[in-house]
PDB file of C-alpha atoms in Angstrom:
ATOM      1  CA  UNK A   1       4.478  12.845 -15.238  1.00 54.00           C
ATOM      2  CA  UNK A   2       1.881  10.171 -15.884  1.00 71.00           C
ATOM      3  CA  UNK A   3       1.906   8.682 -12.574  1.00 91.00           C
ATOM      4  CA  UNK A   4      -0.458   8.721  -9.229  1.00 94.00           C
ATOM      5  CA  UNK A   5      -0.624  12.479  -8.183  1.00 95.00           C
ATOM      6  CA  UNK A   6      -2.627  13.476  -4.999  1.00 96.00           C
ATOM      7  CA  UNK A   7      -3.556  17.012  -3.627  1.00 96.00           C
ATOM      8  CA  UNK A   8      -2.411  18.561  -1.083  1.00 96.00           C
ATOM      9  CA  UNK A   9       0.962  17.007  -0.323  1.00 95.00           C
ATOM     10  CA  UNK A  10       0.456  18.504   3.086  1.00 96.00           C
ATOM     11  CA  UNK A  11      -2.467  19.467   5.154  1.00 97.00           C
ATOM     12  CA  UNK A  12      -2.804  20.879   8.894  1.00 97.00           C
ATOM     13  CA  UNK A  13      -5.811  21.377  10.238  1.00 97.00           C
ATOM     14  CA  UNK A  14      -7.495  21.836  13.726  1.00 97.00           C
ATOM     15  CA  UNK A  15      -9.545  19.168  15.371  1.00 97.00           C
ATOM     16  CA  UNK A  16     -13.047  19.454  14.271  1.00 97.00           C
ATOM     17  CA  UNK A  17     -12.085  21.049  10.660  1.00 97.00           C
ATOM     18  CA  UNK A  18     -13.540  19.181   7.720  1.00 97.00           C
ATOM     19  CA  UNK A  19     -10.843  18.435   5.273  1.00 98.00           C
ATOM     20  CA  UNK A  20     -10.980  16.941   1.153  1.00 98.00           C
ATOM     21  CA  UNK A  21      -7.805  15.452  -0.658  1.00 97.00           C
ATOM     22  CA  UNK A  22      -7.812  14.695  -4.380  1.00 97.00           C
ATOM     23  CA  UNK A  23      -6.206  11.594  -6.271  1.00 97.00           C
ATOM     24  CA  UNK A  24      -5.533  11.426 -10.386  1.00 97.00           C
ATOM     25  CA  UNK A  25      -5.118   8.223 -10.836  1.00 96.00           C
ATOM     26  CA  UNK A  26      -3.047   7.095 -14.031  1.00 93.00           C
ATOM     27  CA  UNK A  27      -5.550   7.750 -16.882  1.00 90.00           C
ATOM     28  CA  UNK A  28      -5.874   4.334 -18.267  1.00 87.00           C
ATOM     29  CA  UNK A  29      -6.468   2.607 -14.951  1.00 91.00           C
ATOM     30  CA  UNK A  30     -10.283   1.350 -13.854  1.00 90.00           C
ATOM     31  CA  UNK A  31      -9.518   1.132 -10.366  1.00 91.00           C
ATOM     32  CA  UNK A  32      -9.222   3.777  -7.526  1.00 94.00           C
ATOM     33  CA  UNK A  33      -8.461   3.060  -3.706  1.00 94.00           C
ATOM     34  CA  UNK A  34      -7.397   4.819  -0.616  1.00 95.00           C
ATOM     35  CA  UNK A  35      -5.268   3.771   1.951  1.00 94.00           C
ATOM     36  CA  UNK A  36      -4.009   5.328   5.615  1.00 95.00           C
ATOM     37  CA  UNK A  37      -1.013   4.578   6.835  1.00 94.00           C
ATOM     38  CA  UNK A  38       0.597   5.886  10.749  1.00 93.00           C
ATOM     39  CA  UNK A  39       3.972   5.643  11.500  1.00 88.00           C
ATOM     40  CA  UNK A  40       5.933   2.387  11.883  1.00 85.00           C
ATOM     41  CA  UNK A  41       2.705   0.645   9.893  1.00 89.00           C
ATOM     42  CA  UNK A  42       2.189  -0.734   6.599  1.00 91.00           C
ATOM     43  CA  UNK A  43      -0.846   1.440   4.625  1.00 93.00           C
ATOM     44  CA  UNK A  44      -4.729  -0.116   5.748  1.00 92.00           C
ATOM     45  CA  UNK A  45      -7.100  -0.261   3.162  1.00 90.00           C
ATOM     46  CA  UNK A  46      -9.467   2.016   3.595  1.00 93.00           C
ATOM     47  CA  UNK A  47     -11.778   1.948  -0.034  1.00 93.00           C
ATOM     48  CA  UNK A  48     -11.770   1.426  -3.572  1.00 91.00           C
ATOM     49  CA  UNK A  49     -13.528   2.178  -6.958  1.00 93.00           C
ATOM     50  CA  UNK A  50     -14.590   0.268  -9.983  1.00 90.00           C
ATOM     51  CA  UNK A  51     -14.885   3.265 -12.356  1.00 90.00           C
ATOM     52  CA  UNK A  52     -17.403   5.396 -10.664  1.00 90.00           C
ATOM     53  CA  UNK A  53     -18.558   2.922  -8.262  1.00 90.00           C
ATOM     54  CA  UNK A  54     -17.758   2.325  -4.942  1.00 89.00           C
ATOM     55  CA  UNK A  55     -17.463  -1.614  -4.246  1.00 87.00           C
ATOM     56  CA  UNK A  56     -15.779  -2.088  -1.035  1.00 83.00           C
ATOM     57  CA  UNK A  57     -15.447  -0.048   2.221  1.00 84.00           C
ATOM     58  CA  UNK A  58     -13.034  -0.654   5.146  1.00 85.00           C
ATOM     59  CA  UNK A  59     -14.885  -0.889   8.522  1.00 78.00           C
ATOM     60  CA  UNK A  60     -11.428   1.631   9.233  1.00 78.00           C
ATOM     61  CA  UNK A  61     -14.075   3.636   7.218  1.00 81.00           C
ATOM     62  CA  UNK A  62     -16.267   5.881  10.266  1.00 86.00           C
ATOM     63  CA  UNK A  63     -19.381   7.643   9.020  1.00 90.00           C
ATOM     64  CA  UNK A  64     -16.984  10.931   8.804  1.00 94.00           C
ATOM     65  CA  UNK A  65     -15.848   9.556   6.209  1.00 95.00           C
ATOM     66  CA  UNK A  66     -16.745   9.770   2.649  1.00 94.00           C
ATOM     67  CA  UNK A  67     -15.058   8.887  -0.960  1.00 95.00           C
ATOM     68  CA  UNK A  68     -16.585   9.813  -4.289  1.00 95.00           C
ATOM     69  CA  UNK A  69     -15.029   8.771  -7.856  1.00 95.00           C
ATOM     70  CA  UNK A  70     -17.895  10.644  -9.837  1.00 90.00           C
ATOM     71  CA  UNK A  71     -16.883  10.574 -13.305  1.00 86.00           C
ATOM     72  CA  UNK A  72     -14.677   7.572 -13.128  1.00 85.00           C
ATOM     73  CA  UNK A  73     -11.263   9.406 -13.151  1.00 90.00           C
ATOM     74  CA  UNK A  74     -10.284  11.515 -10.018  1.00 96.00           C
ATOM     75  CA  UNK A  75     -11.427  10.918  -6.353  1.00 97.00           C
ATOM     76  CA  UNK A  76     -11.938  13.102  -3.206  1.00 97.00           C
ATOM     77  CA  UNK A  77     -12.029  12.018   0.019  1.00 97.00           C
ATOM     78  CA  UNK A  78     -13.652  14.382   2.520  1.00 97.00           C
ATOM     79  CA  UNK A  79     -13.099  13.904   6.413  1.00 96.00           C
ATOM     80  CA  UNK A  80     -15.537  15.584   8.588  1.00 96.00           C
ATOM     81  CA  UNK A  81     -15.292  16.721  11.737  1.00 97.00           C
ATOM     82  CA  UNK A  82     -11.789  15.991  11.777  1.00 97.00           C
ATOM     83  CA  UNK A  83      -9.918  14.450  15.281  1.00 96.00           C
ATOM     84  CA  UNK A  84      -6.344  14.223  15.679  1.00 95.00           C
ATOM     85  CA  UNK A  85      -6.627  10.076  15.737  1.00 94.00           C
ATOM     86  CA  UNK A  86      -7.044  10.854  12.191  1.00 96.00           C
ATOM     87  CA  UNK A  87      -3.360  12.364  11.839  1.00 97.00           C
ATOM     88  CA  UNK A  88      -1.939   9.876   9.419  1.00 96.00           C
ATOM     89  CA  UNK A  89      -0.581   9.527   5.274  1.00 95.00           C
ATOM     90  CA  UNK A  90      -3.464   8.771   2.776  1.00 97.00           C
ATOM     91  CA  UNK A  91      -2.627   7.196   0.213  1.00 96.00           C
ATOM     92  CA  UNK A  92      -4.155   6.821  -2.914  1.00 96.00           C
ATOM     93  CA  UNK A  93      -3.111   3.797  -5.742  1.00 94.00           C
ATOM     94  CA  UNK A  94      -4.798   2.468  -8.840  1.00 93.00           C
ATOM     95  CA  UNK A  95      -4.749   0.041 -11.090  1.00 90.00           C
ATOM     96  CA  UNK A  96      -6.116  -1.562 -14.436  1.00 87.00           C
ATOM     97  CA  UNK A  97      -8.290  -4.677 -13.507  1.00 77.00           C
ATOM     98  CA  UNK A  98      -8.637  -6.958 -16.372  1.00 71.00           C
ATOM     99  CA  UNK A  99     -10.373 -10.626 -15.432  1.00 68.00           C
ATOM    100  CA  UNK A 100      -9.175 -12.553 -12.484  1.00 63.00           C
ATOM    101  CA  UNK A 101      -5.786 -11.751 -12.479  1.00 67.00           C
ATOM    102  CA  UNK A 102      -4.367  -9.519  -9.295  1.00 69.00           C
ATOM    103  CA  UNK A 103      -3.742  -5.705 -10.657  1.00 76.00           C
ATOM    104  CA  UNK A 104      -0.425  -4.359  -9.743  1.00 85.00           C
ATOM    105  CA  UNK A 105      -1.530  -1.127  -7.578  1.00 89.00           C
ATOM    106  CA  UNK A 106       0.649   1.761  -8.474  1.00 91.00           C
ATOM    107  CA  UNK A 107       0.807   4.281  -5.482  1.00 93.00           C
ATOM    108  CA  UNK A 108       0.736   8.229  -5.247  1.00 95.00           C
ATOM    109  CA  UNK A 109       2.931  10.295  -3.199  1.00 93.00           C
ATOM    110  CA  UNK A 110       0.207  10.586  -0.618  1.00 95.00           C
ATOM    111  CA  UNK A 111      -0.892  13.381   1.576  1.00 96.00           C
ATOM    112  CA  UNK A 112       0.281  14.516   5.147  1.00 96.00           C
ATOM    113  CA  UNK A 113      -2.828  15.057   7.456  1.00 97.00           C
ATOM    114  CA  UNK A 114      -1.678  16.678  10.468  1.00 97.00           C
ATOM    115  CA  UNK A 115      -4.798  17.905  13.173  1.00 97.00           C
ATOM    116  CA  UNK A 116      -4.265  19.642  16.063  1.00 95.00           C
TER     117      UNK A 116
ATOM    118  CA  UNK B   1      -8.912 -11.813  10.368  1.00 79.00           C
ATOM    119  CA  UNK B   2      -6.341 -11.509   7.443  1.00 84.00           C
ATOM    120  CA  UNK B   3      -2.851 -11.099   8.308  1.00 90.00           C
ATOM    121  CA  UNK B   4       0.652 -10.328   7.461  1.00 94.00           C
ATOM    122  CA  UNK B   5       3.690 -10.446  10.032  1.00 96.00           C
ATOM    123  CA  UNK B   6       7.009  -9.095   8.820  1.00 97.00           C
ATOM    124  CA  UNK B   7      10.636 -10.086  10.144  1.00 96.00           C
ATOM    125  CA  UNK B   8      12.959  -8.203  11.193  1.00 97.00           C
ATOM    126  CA  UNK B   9      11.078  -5.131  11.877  1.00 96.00           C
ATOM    127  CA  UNK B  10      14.023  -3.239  11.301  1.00 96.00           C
ATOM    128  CA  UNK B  11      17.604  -4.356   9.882  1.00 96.00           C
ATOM    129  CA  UNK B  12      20.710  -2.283   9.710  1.00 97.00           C
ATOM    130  CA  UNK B  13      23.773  -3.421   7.360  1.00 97.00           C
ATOM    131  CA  UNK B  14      26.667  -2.211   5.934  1.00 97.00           C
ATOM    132  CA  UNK B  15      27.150  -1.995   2.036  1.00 97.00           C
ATOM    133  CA  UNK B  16      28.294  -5.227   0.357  1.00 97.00           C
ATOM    134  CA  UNK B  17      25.786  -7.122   2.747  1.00 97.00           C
ATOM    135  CA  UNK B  18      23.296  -9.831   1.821  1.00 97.00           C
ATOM    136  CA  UNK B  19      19.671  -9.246   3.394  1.00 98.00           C
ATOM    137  CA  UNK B  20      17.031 -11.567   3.475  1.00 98.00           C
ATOM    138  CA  UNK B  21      13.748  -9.783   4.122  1.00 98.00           C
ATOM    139  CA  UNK B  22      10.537 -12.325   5.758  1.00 98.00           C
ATOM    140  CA  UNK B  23       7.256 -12.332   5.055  1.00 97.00           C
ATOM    141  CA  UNK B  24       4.522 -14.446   6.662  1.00 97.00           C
ATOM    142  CA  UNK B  25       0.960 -14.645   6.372  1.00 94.00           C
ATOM    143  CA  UNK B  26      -2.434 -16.207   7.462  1.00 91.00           C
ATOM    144  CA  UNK B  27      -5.221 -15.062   4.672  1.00 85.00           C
ATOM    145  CA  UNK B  28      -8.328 -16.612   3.729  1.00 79.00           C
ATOM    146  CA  UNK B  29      -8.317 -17.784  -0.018  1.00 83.00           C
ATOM    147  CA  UNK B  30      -5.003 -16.395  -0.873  1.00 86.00           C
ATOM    148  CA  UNK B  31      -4.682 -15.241  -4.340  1.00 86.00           C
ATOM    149  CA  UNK B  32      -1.628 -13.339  -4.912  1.00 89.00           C
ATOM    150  CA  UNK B  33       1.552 -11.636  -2.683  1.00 93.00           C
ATOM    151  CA  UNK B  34       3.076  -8.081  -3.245  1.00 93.00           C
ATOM    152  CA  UNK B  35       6.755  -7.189  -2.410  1.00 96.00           C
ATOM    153  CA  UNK B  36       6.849  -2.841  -2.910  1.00 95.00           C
ATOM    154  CA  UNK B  37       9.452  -0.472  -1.780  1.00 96.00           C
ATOM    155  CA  UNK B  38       8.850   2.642   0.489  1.00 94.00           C
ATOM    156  CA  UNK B  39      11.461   5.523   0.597  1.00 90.00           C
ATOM    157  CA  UNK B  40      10.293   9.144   1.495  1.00 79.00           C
ATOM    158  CA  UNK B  41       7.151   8.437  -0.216  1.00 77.00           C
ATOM    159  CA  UNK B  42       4.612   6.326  -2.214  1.00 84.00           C
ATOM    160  CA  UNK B  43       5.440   2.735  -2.227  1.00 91.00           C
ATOM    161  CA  UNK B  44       6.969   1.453  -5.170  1.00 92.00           C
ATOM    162  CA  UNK B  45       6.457  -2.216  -6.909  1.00 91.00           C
ATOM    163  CA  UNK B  46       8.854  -4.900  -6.840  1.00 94.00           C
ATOM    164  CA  UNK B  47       7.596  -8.128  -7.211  1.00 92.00           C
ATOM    165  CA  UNK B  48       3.845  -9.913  -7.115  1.00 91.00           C
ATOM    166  CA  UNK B  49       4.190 -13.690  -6.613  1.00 93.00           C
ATOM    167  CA  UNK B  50       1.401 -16.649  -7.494  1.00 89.00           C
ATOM    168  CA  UNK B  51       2.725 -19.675  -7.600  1.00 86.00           C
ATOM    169  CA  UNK B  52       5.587 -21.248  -5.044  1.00 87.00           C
ATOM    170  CA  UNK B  53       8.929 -22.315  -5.954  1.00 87.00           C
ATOM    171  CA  UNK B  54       9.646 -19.916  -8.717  1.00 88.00           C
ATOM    172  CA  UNK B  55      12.136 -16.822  -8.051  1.00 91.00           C
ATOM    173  CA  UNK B  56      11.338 -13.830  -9.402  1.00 93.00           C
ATOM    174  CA  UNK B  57      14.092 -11.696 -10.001  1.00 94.00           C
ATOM    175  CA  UNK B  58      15.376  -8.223 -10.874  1.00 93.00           C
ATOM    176  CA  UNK B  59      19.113  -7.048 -11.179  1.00 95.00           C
ATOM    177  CA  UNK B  60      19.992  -7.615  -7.008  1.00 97.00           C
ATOM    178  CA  UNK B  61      16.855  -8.282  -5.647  1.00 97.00           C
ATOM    179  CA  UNK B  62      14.734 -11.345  -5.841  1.00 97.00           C
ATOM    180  CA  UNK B  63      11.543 -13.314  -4.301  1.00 97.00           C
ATOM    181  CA  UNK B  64      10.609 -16.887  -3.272  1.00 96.00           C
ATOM    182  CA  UNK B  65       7.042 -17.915  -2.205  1.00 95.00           C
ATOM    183  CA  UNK B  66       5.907 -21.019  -0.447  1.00 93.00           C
ATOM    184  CA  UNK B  67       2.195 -21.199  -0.729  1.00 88.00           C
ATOM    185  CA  UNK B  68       2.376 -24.357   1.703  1.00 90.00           C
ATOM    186  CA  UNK B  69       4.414 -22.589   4.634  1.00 90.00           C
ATOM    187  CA  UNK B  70       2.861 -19.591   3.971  1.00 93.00           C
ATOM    188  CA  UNK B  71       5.546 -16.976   3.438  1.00 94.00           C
ATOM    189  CA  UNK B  72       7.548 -15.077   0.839  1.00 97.00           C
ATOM    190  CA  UNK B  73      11.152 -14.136   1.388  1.00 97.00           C
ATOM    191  CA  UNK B  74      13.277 -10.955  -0.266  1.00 98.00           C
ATOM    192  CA  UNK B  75      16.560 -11.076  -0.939  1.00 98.00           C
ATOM    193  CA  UNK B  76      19.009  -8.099  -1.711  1.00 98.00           C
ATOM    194  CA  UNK B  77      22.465  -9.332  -3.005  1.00 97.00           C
ATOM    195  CA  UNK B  78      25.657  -6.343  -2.602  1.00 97.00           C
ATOM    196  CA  UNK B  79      23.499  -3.991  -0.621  1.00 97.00           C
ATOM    197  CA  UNK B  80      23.699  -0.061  -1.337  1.00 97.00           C
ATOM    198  CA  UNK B  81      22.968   2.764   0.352  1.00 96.00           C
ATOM    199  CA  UNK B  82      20.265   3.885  -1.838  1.00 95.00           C
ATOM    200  CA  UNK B  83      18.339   0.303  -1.069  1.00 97.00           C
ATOM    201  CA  UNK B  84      17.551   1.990   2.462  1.00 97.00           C
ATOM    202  CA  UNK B  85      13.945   2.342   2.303  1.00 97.00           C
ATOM    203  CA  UNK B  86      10.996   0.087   4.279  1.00 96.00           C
ATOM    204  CA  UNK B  87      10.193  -3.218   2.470  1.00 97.00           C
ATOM    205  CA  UNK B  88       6.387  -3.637   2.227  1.00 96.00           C
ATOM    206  CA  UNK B  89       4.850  -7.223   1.707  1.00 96.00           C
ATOM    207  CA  UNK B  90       1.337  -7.156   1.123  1.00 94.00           C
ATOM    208  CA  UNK B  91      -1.485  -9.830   0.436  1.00 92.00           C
ATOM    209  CA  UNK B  92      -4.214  -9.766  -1.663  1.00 87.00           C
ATOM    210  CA  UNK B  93      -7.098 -12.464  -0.500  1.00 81.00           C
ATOM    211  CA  UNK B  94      -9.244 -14.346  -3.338  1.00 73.00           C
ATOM    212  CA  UNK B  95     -12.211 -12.820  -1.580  1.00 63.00           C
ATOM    213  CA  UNK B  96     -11.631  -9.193  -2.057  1.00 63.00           C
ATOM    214  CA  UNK B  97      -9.926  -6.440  -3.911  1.00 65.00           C
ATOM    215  CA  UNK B  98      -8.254  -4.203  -1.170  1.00 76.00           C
ATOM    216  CA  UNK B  99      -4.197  -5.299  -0.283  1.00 85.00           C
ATOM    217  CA  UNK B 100      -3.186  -6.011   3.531  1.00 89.00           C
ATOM    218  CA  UNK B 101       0.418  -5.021   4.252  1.00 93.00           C
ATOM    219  CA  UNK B 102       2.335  -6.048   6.720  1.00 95.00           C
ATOM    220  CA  UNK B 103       4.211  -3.568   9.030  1.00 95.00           C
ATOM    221  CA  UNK B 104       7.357  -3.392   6.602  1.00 96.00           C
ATOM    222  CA  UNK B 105      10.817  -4.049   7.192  1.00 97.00           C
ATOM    223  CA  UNK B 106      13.118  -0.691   7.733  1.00 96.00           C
ATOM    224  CA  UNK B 107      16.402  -1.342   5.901  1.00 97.00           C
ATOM    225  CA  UNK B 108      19.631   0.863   6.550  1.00 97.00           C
ATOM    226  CA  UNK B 109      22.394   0.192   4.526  1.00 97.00           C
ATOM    227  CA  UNK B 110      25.195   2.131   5.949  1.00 97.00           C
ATOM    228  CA  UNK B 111      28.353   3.198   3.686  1.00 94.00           C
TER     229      UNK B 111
END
């Protein structure tokens, strides 16, 4: 399978528990971002990577928050000191950005975050 | 603030049906608009629109934008039940990179 595949599909954890999911984006693809979505809502933007760098960050985006792409290709995002207002899907998607025209973002199945 | 509103928040319909799907939205700079379809998981892509007036189209489905009314419609022609899913319409502003969706549209196509 050569699409968008993020670890864990599933993660419970207890308030205050720091917590780090993985995205693979598709190999030839430049561009990394992360998403959260809650139930009934469509997915908020929440970052995204050019390669290794990080060029945009929601304000969604609290200081327990962090994102690294460090050798271009996979991601982690790491939530510290978890609370359960951070119970949601994250979603990871990337795309190939060539010149001015809007990449088509391809999505992964996204991870569960429950916290208790 | 960007935004996307989606109509009906949820639609239920029985097989055979036509559904039109509405999207509407107040960006700043718009660049581009993003119909994708969301079933158990990831969203998947449909359509991305430009320009206004010109369809796009795949086998049922198919998109209209009007870039001076600002909003996109989807149709689904001979609905089935495996076209259940939420209809996502996001925006992308000339501005930035990131998408903003709308809430989606939950479609139930019942047998």
């Amino acid at each position: 399978d050569t699409g968008v595949s993020q670890n864990p599909r599933h993660k419970i954890t207890k308030r205050g528990q720091n917590v780090t999911f993985r995205c693979d984006p598709i190999s030839e693809h430049n561009r990394l971002y992360w998403y959260r979505q809650t139930l009934g809502q469509g997915p908020e933007f929440l970052t995204y990577f050019q390669n290794e760098a990080q060029l945009e960050k929601s304000r969604l985006l609290s200081d327990r928050f962090s994102a690294e792409r460090p050798k271009g290709s996979f991601s982690t995002l790491e939530i510290q000191r978890t609370e359960q207002g951070d119970s949601a899907m994250y979603l990871c998607a990337s795309s190939f950005r060539q010149g001015a025209v809007t990449d088509t973002q391809y999505f992964g199945p996204g991870t569960r975050l429950t916290v208790l | 603030e960007d935004k996307v509103v989606q109509s009906p928040l949820s639609l239920v319909v029985h097989e055979g049906d036509t559904v039109t799907l509405n999207c509407s939205y107040e960006v700043t700079n718009f660049r581009s608009l993003l119909w994708y379809k969301q079933e158990k998981k990831a969203p998947t892509f449909l359509f991305m629109l430009t320009s206004s007036g010109i369809e796009k189209k795949s086998g049922r489905l198919s998109s209209i934008l009007d870039k001076k009314e600002l909003f996109s419609i989807l149709n689904i022609t001979a609905t089935q039940t495996g076209d259940s899913a939420i209809y996502l319409c996001a925006v992308v502003p000339n501005y930035g990179q990131n998408f903003v969706f709308g809430p989606g549209t939950r479609l139930s196509v019942l047998p």
